Amino acid sequence: MRLIGSVAELRELRRSVQLPGSLNARGSVGLVPTMGALHQGHESLIQRCRQECELTVVSIFVNPLQFGPHEDLSRYPRTLDQDCQRCEQLGVDWVFAPESLDPGSAQEAQSGRMMRVMPPPELLRPLCGSFRPGHFEGVLTVVAQLLHLVQPQRAYLGQKDFQQLVLIRRMVRDLWFDTAVVGCPTIRDPDGLALSSRNRYLSPEDRQQALGLSRALSAAQDALAEANLRAEDPSAEAILAVAGRVLAQHPDLRIQYLELVDPETLQPVERIGHRALLAVAAHMGQTRLIDNLMLEAHARH
Ligand code: AMP
């Protein structure tokens, strides 16, 4: 495994694998973008990338552009040595961990004088977009930089950050990036909590409360399955009420949103149709957590 600390080094190496015949028949470069503090969720993306690509690149970069002024940039976990060990064990070829991705000065980037990728407003209004102004602009800008630098044929992203996945797919389509975006399932702890680098902020008591998120999602899924068995097509309102009742049993969770949306447009739906995404965000103490589940309607009896 090679640890790459600068853009210049990455560029040089990337050019060397562009030489004809330097990659074998599968020939593709795969990118797994992360902010580090790697867990099994990240590992699942890396493993998939290893299976499908000739060269696996993991980027580790805590992107300042995607944090709001009152968010957890300064305390975000940074565990580069452990992350590199994990990557080595997983057979990663390159870890790209730059200090900075600002081509100009840091002040220029922070003061908003840097070029940014602007997401379409209708994909920004739902879910996290309205609660985290500037967040997705920051994500897309850095992902665009990484795609340009690494030039991967495939990029692996988690469905856990569903709105991010939808926005990156859209950016790749609209700006003609030559990269296939591969969405990968959410990995959970056995009790249901979706893995996240931020889970390490949670005390054991916080964690119990945080389980309300995944419990609410599965209660909604069960309610949908039962309704389908009775040949009913429940309204979004009914499904949201089921999830809402479970969340209410976890009073320390401060819910930001609970929404049932179309998985492509992210607009709210009134009925599930074939499938709809149930997504939730909440604060547990200082820690912001998100989760989602694709609700699938089953054939009526
Ligand atoms: P992050 O380091 O949190 O920015 O995440 C890097 C990538 O890992 C993103 O594509 C996330 O969606 C993905 N990811 C984070 N948590 C999980 C999880 N529990 N299961 C699968 N993918 C995840």
GROMACS .gro file of C-alpha atoms and ligand atoms in nm:
model
  324
    1MET     CA    1   0.000   0.000   0.000
    2ARG     CA    2   0.123   0.348  -0.080
    3LEU     CA    3   0.037   0.653   0.130
    4ILE     CA    4   0.017   0.963  -0.086
    5GLY     CA    5   0.025   1.297   0.089
    6SER     CA    6   0.018   1.551  -0.188
    7VAL     CA    7  -0.168   1.635  -0.506
    8ALA     CA    8   0.162   1.648  -0.700
    9GLU     CA    9   0.254   1.294  -0.595
   10LEU     CA   10  -0.092   1.162  -0.679
   11ARG     CA   11  -0.084   1.321  -1.023
   12GLU     CA   12   0.251   1.173  -1.104
   13LEU     CA   13   0.149   0.825  -0.993
   14ARG     CA   14  -0.184   0.846  -1.173
   15ARG     CA   15  -0.005   0.933  -1.496
   16SER     CA   16   0.215   0.628  -1.457
   17VAL     CA   17  -0.086   0.393  -1.454
   18GLN     CA   18  -0.226   0.560  -1.765
   19LEU     CA   19   0.050   0.404  -1.970
   20PRO     CA   20  -0.086   0.150  -2.217
   21GLY     CA   21  -0.076  -0.201  -2.078
   22SER     CA   22  -0.005  -0.087  -1.724
   23LEU     CA   23  -0.336  -0.225  -1.597
   24ASN     CA   24  -0.472  -0.568  -1.682
   25ALA     CA   25  -0.800  -0.663  -1.850
   26ARG     CA   26  -1.027  -0.538  -1.573
   27GLY     CA   27  -0.821  -0.229  -1.600
   28SER     CA   28  -1.020   0.009  -1.388
   29VAL     CA   29  -0.929   0.247  -1.112
   30GLY     CA   30  -1.180   0.259  -0.825
   31LEU     CA   31  -1.213   0.539  -0.571
   32VAL     CA   32  -1.360   0.521  -0.221
   33PRO     CA   33  -1.382   0.877  -0.087
   34THR     CA   34  -1.389   0.900   0.294
   35MET     CA   35  -1.319   1.134   0.582
   36GLY     CA   36  -1.130   0.859   0.767
   37ALA     CA   37  -1.199   0.711   1.113
   38LEU     CA   38  -1.271   0.403   0.909
   39HIS     CA   39  -1.528   0.147   1.021
   40GLN     CA   40  -1.694  -0.157   0.868
   41GLY     CA   41  -1.919   0.062   0.656
   42HIS     CA   42  -1.614   0.205   0.482
   43GLU     CA   43  -1.464  -0.143   0.468
   44SER     CA   44  -1.760  -0.277   0.276
   45LEU     CA   45  -1.708  -0.009   0.010
   46ILE     CA   46  -1.337  -0.088  -0.007
   47GLN     CA   47  -1.402  -0.461  -0.042
   48ARG     CA   48  -1.649  -0.404  -0.323
   49CYS     CA   49  -1.401  -0.176  -0.496
   50ARG     CA   50  -1.127  -0.439  -0.462
   51GLN     CA   51  -1.354  -0.701  -0.618
   52GLU     CA   52  -1.443  -0.485  -0.915
   53CYS     CA   53  -1.135  -0.276  -0.987
   54GLU     CA   54  -0.773  -0.332  -1.065
   55LEU     CA   55  -0.646  -0.044  -0.855
   56THR     CA   56  -0.820   0.065  -0.534
   57VAL     CA   57  -0.771   0.421  -0.415
   58VAL     CA   58  -0.908   0.533  -0.077
   59SER     CA   59  -0.908   0.903  -0.008
   60ILE     CA   60  -0.897   1.020   0.352
   61PHE     CA   61  -0.968   1.387   0.386
   62VAL     CA   62  -1.171   1.573   0.648
   63ASN     CA   63  -1.318   1.827   0.412
   64PRO     CA   64  -1.347   2.168   0.582
   65LEU     CA   65  -1.579   2.300   0.309
   66GLN     CA   66  -1.860   2.067   0.414
   67PHE     CA   67  -1.870   2.169   0.780
   68GLY     CA   68  -2.086   2.460   0.895
   69PRO     CA   69  -1.945   2.716   1.142
   70HIS     CA   70  -2.110   2.544   1.441
   71GLU     CA   71  -2.039   2.189   1.332
   72ASP     CA   72  -1.779   1.939   1.454
   73LEU     CA   73  -1.483   2.005   1.217
   74SER     CA   74  -1.229   2.057   1.497
   75ARG     CA   75  -1.330   1.749   1.694
   76TYR     CA   76  -1.396   1.519   1.397
   77PRO     CA   77  -1.198   1.197   1.467
   78ARG     CA   78  -0.863   1.178   1.289
   79THR     CA   79  -0.702   0.833   1.303
   80LEU     CA   80  -0.475   0.819   0.999
   81ASP     CA   81  -0.232   0.557   1.133
   82GLN     CA   82  -0.506   0.310   1.220
   83ASP     CA   83  -0.686   0.387   0.895
   84CYS     CA   84  -0.371   0.308   0.697
   85GLN     CA   85  -0.329  -0.021   0.881
   86ARG     CA   86  -0.686  -0.117   0.796
   87CYS     CA   87  -0.634  -0.019   0.435
   88GLU     CA   88  -0.316  -0.225   0.418
   89GLN     CA   89  -0.500  -0.529   0.556
   90LEU     CA   90  -0.781  -0.479   0.306
   91GLY     CA   91  -0.540  -0.473   0.013
   92VAL     CA   92  -0.587  -0.106  -0.078
   93ASP     CA   93  -0.332   0.009  -0.335
   94TRP     CA   94  -0.318   0.381  -0.264
   95VAL     CA   95  -0.434   0.591   0.030
   96PHE     CA   96  -0.460   0.954  -0.075
   97ALA     CA   97  -0.452   1.165   0.241
   98PRO     CA   98  -0.369   1.525   0.146
   99GLU     CA   99  -0.323   1.795   0.409
  100SER     CA  100  -0.526   2.031   0.198
  101LEU     CA  101  -0.704   2.039  -0.136
  102ASP     CA  102  -0.702   2.418  -0.166
  103PRO     CA  103  -0.522   2.512  -0.486
  104GLY     CA  104  -0.500   2.871  -0.364
  105SER     CA  105  -0.464   2.990  -0.006
  106ALA     CA  106  -0.672   2.847   0.278
  107GLN     CA  107  -0.816   3.196   0.334
  108GLU     CA  108  -0.935   3.207  -0.023
  109ALA     CA  109  -1.122   2.878   0.020
  110GLN     CA  110  -1.274   2.969   0.358
  111SER     CA  111  -1.380   3.316   0.254
  112GLY     CA  112  -1.581   3.167  -0.030
  113ARG     CA  113  -1.359   3.302  -0.308
  114MET     CA  114  -1.295   2.953  -0.439
  115MET     CA  115  -1.494   2.801  -0.725
  116ARG     CA  116  -1.769   2.572  -0.595
  117VAL     CA  117  -2.004   2.318  -0.747
  118MET     CA  118  -2.362   2.433  -0.692
  119PRO     CA  119  -2.627   2.161  -0.653
  120PRO     CA  120  -2.972   2.209  -0.811
  121PRO     CA  121  -3.202   2.376  -0.553
  122GLU     CA  122  -3.478   2.113  -0.576
  123LEU     CA  123  -3.233   1.846  -0.457
  124LEU     CA  124  -3.111   2.071  -0.177
  125ARG     CA  125  -3.441   2.166  -0.016
  126PRO     CA  126  -3.537   1.820   0.119
  127LEU     CA  127  -3.370   1.620   0.398
  128CYS     CA  128  -3.030   1.745   0.520
  129GLY     CA  129  -2.993   2.023   0.263
  130SER     CA  130  -3.207   2.279   0.441
  131PHE     CA  131  -3.050   2.207   0.781
  132ARG     CA  132  -2.689   2.224   0.661
  133PRO     CA  133  -2.653   2.531   0.439
  134GLY     CA  134  -2.343   2.505   0.220
  135HIS     CA  135  -2.278   2.143   0.319
  136PHE     CA  136  -2.351   1.975  -0.012
  137GLU     CA  137  -2.179   2.250  -0.207
  138GLY     CA  138  -1.869   2.165  -0.002
  139VAL     CA  139  -1.913   1.791  -0.055
  140LEU     CA  140  -1.961   1.822  -0.432
  141THR     CA  141  -1.670   2.060  -0.472
  142VAL     CA  142  -1.429   1.825  -0.300
  143VAL     CA  143  -1.568   1.513  -0.468
  144ALA     CA  144  -1.526   1.688  -0.804
  145GLN     CA  145  -1.163   1.763  -0.713
  146LEU     CA  146  -1.106   1.400  -0.613
  147LEU     CA  147  -1.266   1.267  -0.931
  148HIS     CA  148  -1.047   1.493  -1.143
  149LEU     CA  149  -0.732   1.395  -0.957
  150VAL     CA  150  -0.790   1.020  -0.929
  151GLN     CA  151  -0.981   0.980  -1.258
  152PRO     CA  152  -1.154   0.664  -1.139
  153GLN     CA  153  -1.371   0.456  -1.368
  154ARG     CA  154  -1.581   0.370  -1.062
  155ALA     CA  155  -1.653   0.552  -0.734
  156TYR     CA  156  -1.803   0.371  -0.434
  157LEU     CA  157  -2.043   0.556  -0.204
  158GLY     CA  158  -2.272   0.454   0.081
  159GLN     CA  159  -2.650   0.471   0.071
  160LYS     CA  160  -2.630   0.575   0.436
  161ASP     CA  161  -2.569   0.930   0.303
  162PHE     CA  162  -2.850   0.901   0.055
  163GLN     CA  163  -2.888   1.266  -0.042
  164GLN     CA  164  -2.513   1.288  -0.094
  165LEU     CA  165  -2.529   0.982  -0.321
  166VAL     CA  166  -2.815   1.132  -0.526
  167LEU     CA  167  -2.630   1.464  -0.559
  168ILE     CA  168  -2.303   1.302  -0.661
  169ARG     CA  169  -2.482   1.091  -0.922
  170ARG     CA  170  -2.637   1.410  -1.056
  171MET     CA  171  -2.308   1.598  -1.062
  172VAL     CA  172  -2.137   1.310  -1.242
  173ARG     CA  173  -2.418   1.305  -1.498
  174ASP     CA  174  -2.455   1.680  -1.548
  175LEU     CA  175  -2.083   1.760  -1.562
  176TRP     CA  176  -1.993   1.458  -1.778
  177PHE     CA  177  -1.756   1.291  -1.536
  178ASP     CA  178  -1.644   0.960  -1.686
  179THR     CA  179  -1.707   0.767  -1.365
  180ALA     CA  180  -1.971   0.509  -1.271
  181VAL     CA  181  -2.115   0.580  -0.926
  182VAL     CA  182  -2.176   0.262  -0.727
  183GLY     CA  183  -2.418   0.296  -0.433
  184CYS     CA  184  -2.352   0.043  -0.155
  185PRO     CA  185  -2.584  -0.075   0.126
  186THR     CA  186  -2.571   0.063   0.480
  187ILE     CA  187  -2.376  -0.151   0.725
  188ARG     CA  188  -2.522  -0.167   1.076
  189ASP     CA  189  -2.419  -0.290   1.417
  190PRO     CA  190  -2.607  -0.608   1.518
  191ASP     CA  191  -2.853  -0.397   1.721
  192GLY     CA  192  -2.941  -0.195   1.411
  193LEU     CA  193  -2.745   0.128   1.464
  194ALA     CA  194  -2.602   0.243   1.130
  195LEU     CA  195  -2.224   0.262   1.152
  196SER     CA  196  -2.085   0.613   1.147
  197SER     CA  197  -1.756   0.775   1.241
  198ARG     CA  198  -1.962   0.998   1.471
  199ASN     CA  199  -2.093   0.702   1.676
  200ARG     CA  200  -1.774   0.720   1.878
  201TYR     CA  201  -1.902   1.045   2.031
  202LEU     CA  202  -2.195   0.855   2.189
  203SER     CA  203  -2.195   0.740   2.552
  204PRO     CA  204  -2.358   0.398   2.618
  205GLU     CA  205  -2.676   0.580   2.728
  206ASP     CA  206  -2.674   0.803   2.419
  207ARG     CA  207  -2.632   0.495   2.205
  208GLN     CA  208  -2.946   0.335   2.352
  209GLN     CA  209  -3.141   0.647   2.258
  210ALA     CA  210  -2.979   0.657   1.914
  211LEU     CA  211  -3.120   0.311   1.844
  212GLY     CA  212  -3.456   0.487   1.813
  213LEU     CA  213  -3.360   0.588   1.459
  214SER     CA  214  -3.316   0.239   1.314
  215ARG     CA  215  -3.606   0.106   1.525
  216ALA     CA  216  -3.836   0.372   1.382
  217LEU     CA  217  -3.733   0.282   1.028
  218SER     CA  218  -3.788  -0.090   1.077
  219ALA     CA  219  -4.122  -0.034   1.251
  220ALA     CA  220  -4.232   0.161   0.942
  221GLN     CA  221  -4.113  -0.120   0.717
  222ASP     CA  222  -4.304  -0.379   0.925
  223ALA     CA  223  -4.618  -0.165   0.919
  224LEU     CA  224  -4.594  -0.138   0.541
  225ALA     CA  225  -4.550  -0.516   0.504
  226GLU     CA  226  -4.852  -0.583   0.728
  227ALA     CA  227  -5.064  -0.333   0.539
  228ASN     CA  228  -4.961  -0.491   0.209
  229LEU     CA  229  -5.067  -0.833   0.342
  230ARG     CA  230  -5.412  -0.685   0.403
  231ALA     CA  231  -5.401  -0.558   0.044
  232GLU     CA  232  -5.377  -0.200   0.170
  233ASP     CA  233  -5.163   0.079   0.035
  234PRO     CA  234  -5.094   0.295   0.340
  235SER     CA  235  -5.054   0.669   0.308
  236ALA     CA  236  -4.721   0.840   0.378
  237GLU     CA  237  -4.894   1.001   0.674
  238ALA     CA  238  -4.977   0.662   0.827
  239ILE     CA  239  -4.623   0.531   0.775
  240LEU     CA  240  -4.467   0.848   0.919
  241ALA     CA  241  -4.697   0.820   1.220
  242VAL     CA  242  -4.570   0.467   1.294
  243ALA     CA  243  -4.207   0.582   1.278
  244GLY     CA  244  -4.290   0.896   1.476
  245ARG     CA  245  -4.440   0.690   1.761
  246VAL     CA  246  -4.117   0.487   1.794
  247LEU     CA  247  -3.906   0.803   1.791
  248ALA     CA  248  -4.125   0.946   2.067
  249GLN     CA  249  -4.019   0.652   2.286
  250HIS     CA  250  -3.663   0.786   2.267
  251PRO     CA  251  -3.718   1.130   2.416
  252ASP     CA  252  -3.352   1.237   2.420
  253LEU     CA  253  -3.335   1.228   2.042
  254ARG     CA  254  -3.403   1.575   1.903
  255ILE     CA  255  -3.553   1.504   1.564
  256GLN     CA  256  -3.458   1.733   1.277
  257TYR     CA  257  -3.666   1.565   1.011
  258LEU     CA  258  -3.853   1.247   0.936
  259GLU     CA  259  -3.947   1.236   0.569
  260LEU     CA  260  -4.077   0.990   0.315
  261VAL     CA  261  -3.944   1.084  -0.028
  262ASP     CA  262  -3.907   0.963  -0.382
  263PRO     CA  263  -3.557   0.807  -0.399
  264GLU     CA  264  -3.469   0.982  -0.725
  265THR     CA  265  -3.619   1.329  -0.691
  266LEU     CA  266  -3.609   1.338  -0.308
  267GLN     CA  267  -3.949   1.508  -0.316
  268PRO     CA  268  -4.206   1.406  -0.052
  269VAL     CA  269  -4.450   1.135  -0.157
  270GLU     CA  270  -4.809   1.085  -0.046
  271ARG     CA  271  -4.808   0.710  -0.106
  272ILE     CA  272  -4.525   0.457  -0.123
  273GLY     CA  273  -4.592   0.338  -0.479
  274HIS     CA  274  -4.327   0.075  -0.554
  275ARG     CA  275  -4.071   0.217  -0.319
  276ALA     CA  276  -3.994   0.526  -0.118
  277LEU     CA  277  -3.710   0.636   0.103
  278LEU     CA  278  -3.781   0.694   0.469
  279ALA     CA  279  -3.510   0.920   0.606
  280VAL     CA  280  -3.446   1.064   0.950
  281ALA     CA  281  -3.198   1.299   1.115
  282ALA     CA  282  -3.165   1.378   1.483
  283HIS     CA  283  -2.930   1.517   1.740
  284MET     CA  284  -2.829   1.302   2.032
  285GLY     CA  285  -2.661   1.551   2.261
  286GLN     CA  286  -2.410   1.731   2.038
  287THR     CA  287  -2.396   1.451   1.784
  288ARG     CA  288  -2.594   1.467   1.465
  289LEU     CA  289  -2.703   1.127   1.333
  290ILE     CA  290  -2.880   1.029   1.011
  291ASP     CA  291  -3.031   0.707   0.886
  292ASN     CA  292  -3.263   0.589   0.610
  293LEU     CA  293  -3.435   0.282   0.475
  294MET     CA  294  -3.580   0.206   0.134
  295LEU     CA  295  -3.939   0.095   0.191
  296GLU     CA  296  -4.048  -0.149  -0.075
  297ALA     CA  297  -4.415  -0.228  -0.134
  298HIS     CA  298  -4.483  -0.599  -0.181
  299ALA     CA  299  -4.724  -0.762  -0.422
  300ARG     CA  300  -5.079  -0.742  -0.292
  301HIS     CA  301  -5.263  -1.063  -0.194
  302AMP     P1  302  -1.758   0.946   0.554
  302AMP     O1  303  -1.619   0.903   0.593
  302AMP     O2  304  -1.853   0.946   0.669
  302AMP     O3  305  -1.759   1.071   0.472
  302AMP     O4  306  -1.811   0.830   0.459
  302AMP     C1  307  -1.739   0.788   0.347
  302AMP     C2  308  -1.826   0.695   0.266
  302AMP     O5  309  -1.864   0.584   0.345
  302AMP     C3  310  -1.956   0.762   0.219
  302AMP     O6  311  -1.984   0.721   0.086
  302AMP     C4  312  -2.057   0.708   0.316
  302AMP     O7  313  -2.187   0.705   0.264
  302AMP     C5  314  -2.004   0.568   0.341
  302AMP     N1  315  -2.056   0.515   0.466
  302AMP     C6  316  -2.057   0.577   0.587
  302AMP     N2  317  -2.118   0.500   0.678
  302AMP     C7  318  -2.156   0.386   0.614
  302AMP     C8  319  -2.224   0.268   0.655
  302AMP     N3  320  -2.266   0.249   0.779
  302AMP     N4  321  -2.247   0.172   0.562
  302AMP     C9  322  -2.205   0.190   0.433
  302AMP     N5  323  -2.140   0.300   0.389
  302AMP    C10  324  -2.116   0.396   0.479
   0.00000   0.00000   0.00000
